[in-house]
Tab-separated table of C-alpha atoms in Angstrom:
chain	number	residue	atom	x	y	z
A	1	MET	CA	0.233	0.204	0.147
A	2	LYS	CA	2.396	2.512	0.921
A	3	GLY	CA	5.097	1.498	-1.838
A	4	PHE	CA	1.931	2.521	-4.623
A	5	LEU	CA	1.400	5.487	-2.777
A	6	LYS	CA	5.313	6.702	-2.587
A	7	LYS	CA	5.418	5.938	-6.148
A	8	TYR	CA	2.478	7.739	-7.650
A	9	LEU	CA	1.544	10.856	-5.073
A	10	GLY	CA	4.773	10.808	-3.139
A	11	PHE	CA	3.193	12.164	0.071
A	12	ILE	CA	4.164	9.375	2.994
A	13	TYR	CA	6.455	10.832	5.360
A	14	SER	CA	8.508	7.883	7.146
A	15	ARG	CA	9.648	8.942	10.995
A	16	LYS	CA	12.002	6.452	10.603
A	17	GLU	CA	13.541	8.332	7.356
A	18	GLU	CA	13.181	11.576	8.718
A	19	SER	CA	15.183	10.700	11.762
A	20	LEU	CA	17.717	9.096	9.511
A	21	SER	CA	17.854	11.924	7.002
A	22	GLY	CA	17.872	14.829	9.428
A	23	ASN	CA	17.488	18.112	7.653
A	24	GLN	CA	17.074	16.617	4.403
A	25	HIS	CA	13.781	16.310	2.395
A	26	THR	CA	11.679	13.542	3.995
A	27	ASP	CA	9.685	13.083	0.880
A	28	LYS	CA	11.338	10.091	-0.655
A	29	ARG	CA	10.016	7.857	-3.852
A	30	GLU	CA	10.781	4.845	-4.212
A	31	ASP	CA	12.942	3.168	-7.377
A	32	ASN	CA	10.080	2.562	-9.839
A	33	ASN	CA	12.150	-0.647	-11.211
A	34	ASN	CA	11.659	-2.330	-7.757
A	35	GLN	CA	7.661	-1.933	-8.004
A	36	PRO	CA	5.433	-3.906	-10.060
A	37	GLU	CA	2.580	-2.230	-12.260
A	38	ALA	CA	-0.325	-0.818	-10.709
A	39	THR	CA	-3.717	0.251	-11.453
A	40	ALA	CA	-6.191	2.695	-10.386
A	41	ALA	CA	-7.979	-0.081	-8.811
A	42	GLU	CA	-5.552	-1.020	-6.569
A	43	PHE	CA	-5.936	2.084	-4.448
A	44	VAL	CA	-7.461	1.605	-1.399
A	45	PHE	CA	-7.621	4.247	1.268
A	46	GLN	CA	-7.124	2.150	4.741
A	47	SER	CA	-7.172	3.189	8.321
A	48	ALA	CA	-4.382	2.003	10.796
A	49	VAL	CA	-6.877	0.796	12.743
A	50	GLU	CA	-9.326	-1.863	12.076
A	51	GLU	CA	-11.594	-2.203	14.291
A	52	GLU	CA	-13.074	1.091	13.570
A	53	GLU	CA	-14.607	2.495	10.116
A	54	GLY	CA	-15.387	5.817	8.464
A	55	PHE	CA	-14.029	9.129	9.752
A	56	GLU	CA	-13.781	8.062	13.062
A	57	ALA	CA	-11.158	5.422	12.065
A	58	PHE	CA	-9.153	8.572	11.002
A	59	ALA	CA	-9.834	11.561	13.201
A	60	ARG	CA	-7.773	10.873	15.944
A	61	TYR	CA	-4.594	11.379	13.392
A	62	LEU	CA	-5.560	14.348	11.824
A	63	SER	CA	-2.871	17.036	12.282
A	64	LEU	CA	-1.996	19.986	10.305
A	65	ARG	CA	2.147	20.993	9.159
A	66	ILE	CA	3.056	24.271	7.973
A	67	ILE	CA	5.098	24.006	5.071
A	68	SER	CA	6.889	26.714	2.498
A	69	LYS	CA	4.245	28.230	-0.299
A	70	THR	CA	6.484	27.257	-3.096
A	71	ASN	CA	5.346	24.156	-2.659
A	72	ILE	CA	1.731	24.542	-3.379
A	73	GLU	CA	2.386	23.108	-6.732
A	74	SER	CA	2.875	20.047	-5.315
A	75	PHE	CA	-0.427	19.898	-3.357
A	76	PRO	CA	-3.147	21.210	-5.341
A	77	VAL	CA	-5.889	22.340	-3.222
A	78	ASP	CA	-8.488	20.223	-5.551
A	79	GLU	CA	-6.594	16.954	-4.721
A	80	PHE	CA	-5.281	17.877	-0.794
A	81	TYR	CA	-6.236	20.039	1.945
A	82	VAL	CA	-4.541	23.256	2.173
A	83	ARG	CA	-4.976	26.418	3.381
A	84	GLU	CA	-2.917	29.921	4.013
A	85	ASP	CA	-2.828	30.700	7.617
A	86	LEU	CA	0.525	32.883	7.239
A	87	ASP	CA	2.126	35.037	4.488
A	88	ASP	CA	4.521	32.765	2.237
A	89	THR	CA	3.674	29.108	3.644
A	90	ILE	CA	0.859	26.717	3.053
A	91	THR	CA	-0.888	24.552	6.104
A	92	ILE	CA	-1.461	21.114	4.908
A	93	LEU	CA	-4.299	18.424	6.227
A	94	VAL	CA	-2.200	15.303	7.362
A	95	LEU	CA	-2.687	12.211	9.227
A	96	ASP	CA	-0.127	11.621	11.824
A	97	TYR	CA	0.440	7.885	12.362
A	98	PRO	CA	2.583	6.607	14.373
A	99	ALA	CA	5.168	5.402	12.137
A	100	SER	CA	4.261	7.849	9.005
A	101	ILE	CA	2.834	10.877	8.418
A	102	GLU	CA	0.509	11.258	5.256
A	103	HIS	CA	-1.183	13.767	3.592
A	104	VAL	CA	-5.084	13.853	3.307
A	105	VAL	CA	-6.753	13.228	-0.410
A	106	ARG	CA	-10.084	14.925	-0.851
A	107	ALA	CA	-11.290	12.179	-3.022
A	108	ASN	CA	-10.335	9.535	-0.161
A	109	ALA	CA	-11.995	12.119	2.773
A	110	ILE	CA	-15.607	11.957	0.772
A	111	ASP	CA	-17.594	9.402	2.452
A	112	TRP	CA	-16.082	10.733	5.625
A	113	GLY	CA	-19.403	13.114	5.575
A	114	LYS	CA	-17.226	16.340	7.007
A	115	THR	CA	-16.565	20.014	5.757
A	116	GLU	CA	-12.883	21.265	5.406
A	117	SER	CA	-13.543	23.693	8.263
A	118	GLU	CA	-14.352	20.786	10.518
A	119	LEU	CA	-11.581	18.590	9.581
A	120	PHE	CA	-9.118	21.513	10.189
A	121	GLU	CA	-11.050	22.118	13.262
A	122	ARG	CA	-10.316	18.337	14.671
A	123	ALA	CA	-6.948	18.468	13.506
A	124	LEU	CA	-6.313	21.579	15.506
A	125	LYS	CA	-7.931	20.028	18.302
A	126	ASN	CA	-5.352	17.343	18.105
A	127	LEU	CA	-2.296	19.220	17.687
A	128	GLN	CA	-3.384	20.952	20.970
A	129	GLU	CA	-3.974	18.159	22.935
A	130	THR	CA	-0.779	15.733	21.654
A	131	HIS	CA	1.494	18.265	21.622
A	132	HIS	CA	2.004	20.108	24.957
A	133	ARG	CA	5.011	22.103	24.787
A	134	VAL	CA	7.519	23.664	27.219
A	135	ILE	CA	8.514	27.164	26.392
A	136	ILE	CA	12.379	27.471	26.730
A	137	PRO	CA	15.209	29.870	25.798
A	138	TYR	CA	16.716	29.284	22.362
A	139	GLU	CA	19.995	27.653	22.781
A	140	GLY	CA	23.211	29.150	21.463
A	141	HIS	CA	21.726	33.237	21.654
A	142	PRO	CA	20.776	33.692	24.956
A	143	GLN	CA	21.972	37.381	24.914
A	144	ALA	CA	19.052	37.974	21.866
A	145	GLY	CA	16.295	36.757	24.702
A	146	MET	CA	14.907	34.585	22.220
A	147	LEU	CA	12.342	32.043	22.926
A	148	THR	CA	10.832	28.772	21.606
A	149	VAL	CA	9.127	25.677	22.523
A	150	SER	CA	10.110	22.248	23.366
A	151	GLY	CA	10.155	19.138	21.248
A	152	ASP	CA	11.925	17.492	17.889
A	153	ASP	CA	9.025	16.464	16.263
A	154	PRO	CA	7.794	17.368	12.635
A	155	PHE	CA	5.179	19.672	14.093
A	156	LYS	CA	7.257	21.841	16.026
A	157	THR	CA	6.619	25.055	13.927
A	158	SER	CA	2.825	24.257	13.660
A	159	THR	CA	2.508	25.705	16.973
A	160	VAL	CA	2.149	29.293	15.499
A	161	LEU	CA	-1.553	27.995	14.697
A	162	TYR	CA	-2.375	27.609	18.498
A	163	LEU	CA	-0.286	30.537	19.651
A	164	GLU	CA	-2.530	31.983	21.962
A	165	GLU	CA	-2.669	29.378	24.237
A	166	TYR	CA	1.301	30.508	25.250
A	167	PRO	CA	0.773	34.130	26.926
A	168	ALA	CA	4.336	33.593	27.524
A	169	LEU	CA	5.285	33.874	24.190
A	170	GLN	CA	3.723	37.494	24.036
A	171	GLY	CA	4.878	40.778	25.343
A	172	THR	CA	2.969	43.982	25.715
A	173	HIS	CA	2.907	44.328	22.286
A	174	GLY	CA	3.013	41.241	20.919
A	175	ALA	CA	5.817	38.982	19.351
A	176	LEU	CA	8.286	38.609	16.675
A	177	VAL	CA	7.823	35.313	15.199
A	178	ALA	CA	10.075	33.353	12.611
A	179	LEU	CA	10.153	29.768	11.199
A	180	PRO	CA	12.838	29.443	8.694
A	181	ASP	CA	12.493	25.570	8.321
A	182	LYS	CA	10.681	22.697	9.509
A	183	ASP	CA	12.953	22.461	13.146
A	184	THR	CA	13.014	26.165	13.684
A	185	PHE	CA	10.525	27.899	15.524
A	186	ILE	CA	11.528	31.311	17.406
A	187	CYS	CA	9.745	34.333	19.118
A	188	LYS	CA	10.921	37.193	20.623
A	189	THR	CA	8.558	39.101	22.964
A	190	LEU	CA	7.762	42.693	22.591
A	191	GLU	CA	7.786	45.024	25.427
A	192	ASP	CA	9.316	48.469	24.312
A	193	ASP	CA	11.089	49.827	21.384
A	194	ILE	CA	14.558	48.316	22.477
A	195	SER	CA	13.289	44.612	22.655
A	196	LEU	CA	11.934	45.549	18.900
A	197	GLU	CA	15.366	46.739	17.931
A	198	VAL	CA	17.000	43.978	19.730
A	199	GLY	CA	15.077	41.398	17.882
A	200	MET	CA	15.237	42.522	14.398
A	201	GLN	CA	19.367	42.994	14.836
A	202	PHE	CA	19.152	39.077	15.429
A	203	LEU	CA	15.882	37.543	13.532
A	204	VAL	CA	16.764	39.297	10.215
A	205	HIS	CA	20.432	37.690	9.849
A	206	PHE	CA	19.182	34.604	11.399
A	207	THR	CA	16.017	33.785	9.574
A	208	ASP	CA	17.736	34.624	6.323
A	209	GLU	CA	20.748	32.579	6.785
A	210	THR	CA	18.972	29.105	8.189
A	211	TYR	CA	16.385	29.445	5.577
A	212	HIS	CA	18.928	29.501	2.880
A	213	ASN	CA	21.238	26.891	4.488
A	214	SER	CA	18.343	24.521	4.970
A	215	GLU	CA	17.096	21.321	3.198
A	216	SER	CA	13.496	21.722	4.440
A	217	ARG	CA	12.746	25.535	3.934
A	218	ILE	CA	9.542	27.132	5.256
A	219	SER	CA	9.934	30.954	5.167
A	220	LYS	CA	12.151	33.662	5.603
A	221	GLN	CA	9.682	36.181	6.543
A	222	ILE	CA	9.572	37.643	9.998
A	223	TYR	CA	6.041	38.148	11.601
A	224	TRP	CA	4.741	40.507	14.239
A	225	TYR	CA	1.852	38.591	15.892
A	226	PHE	CA	-0.492	40.282	17.906
A	227	ASN	CA	-3.844	39.760	19.330
A	228	GLY	CA	-3.928	36.509	17.251
A	229	GLU	CA	-2.960	37.938	13.704
A	230	PHE	CA	0.366	37.841	11.929
A	231	THR	CA	1.538	40.622	9.934
A	232	VAL	CA	4.760	40.743	7.817
A	233	ILE	CA	7.859	43.055	8.745
A	234	PRO	CA	9.802	43.295	5.330
A	235	TYR	CA	13.416	43.717	5.311
A	236	ILE	CA	16.317	44.142	3.184
A	237	ILE	CA	19.862	42.887	3.652
A	238	GLY	CA	22.470	45.230	2.026
A	239	ILE	CA	26.100	45.436	2.041
A	240	GLU	CA	26.485	47.682	4.872
A	241	ARG	CA	23.445	47.623	6.906
A	242	MET	CA	20.203	46.028	7.484
A	243	THR	CA	16.488	47.739	6.990
A	244	TYR	CA	13.067	46.942	7.902
A	245	VAL	CA	9.442	48.561	7.996
A	246	LEU	CA	7.118	48.242	10.725
A	247	PRO	CA	3.646	47.759	10.078
A	248	PHE	CA	1.875	50.856	10.946
A	249	ASP	CA	-0.284	49.655	13.846
A	250	LEU	CA	3.196	48.505	15.643
A	251	GLU	CA	4.787	51.697	14.884
A	252	ASP	CA	2.231	53.438	16.551
A	253	ARG	CA	2.168	51.209	19.389
A	254	LEU	CA	5.848	51.758	20.074
A	255	PHE	CA	6.522	55.269	18.901
């Protein structure tokens, strides 16, 4: 079954493969020479839980992953469940099985009788209940006061989808947020103009460098998070200096 899906859709992620490949892209395709010819009739969507049927056989495994928007062509919205929560990224509906992560195909979920909103809501609920994060300092850069969350799982960056649950990641004026690759989720709480300047001086170079050096990129954007909304803070790295443009609302709050 999984050999067929890998060959034709390439959307199964093996947790074992992820742990062996480090930061490399985990969407592996099997050698066509080692696979028998398959027909559409062989494609049967099966649950990892045999004793249940229908939606409830899959509901407990629904989850959400944040990936780069450059992958949108690989996950067309008419075949997969995709939405945009942050600029420059897409959020894709997946099944988080113990041994693999599989993208949900629309054609296979029709019989569940659920709307797209209901599926995303259940997936978000599962994320919140499954991954209980602990806020910790970002290692290696204590002087910058950067924060992150615990965990080395593939859903770490999905924390941005329920950031309101972590008030310690939000200052008086919100927070700066960056997720340059699938292993990096970093925040800087904003209390005043000084914390903003310290945060941007660090994040601009860190985010740009991490994004370009990674094989599992998500976004090189820096976001301002406030009251449940994310706003991009544009920046430019010049030869002699770095510049950025604050959102009007943030500028009004700080100056």
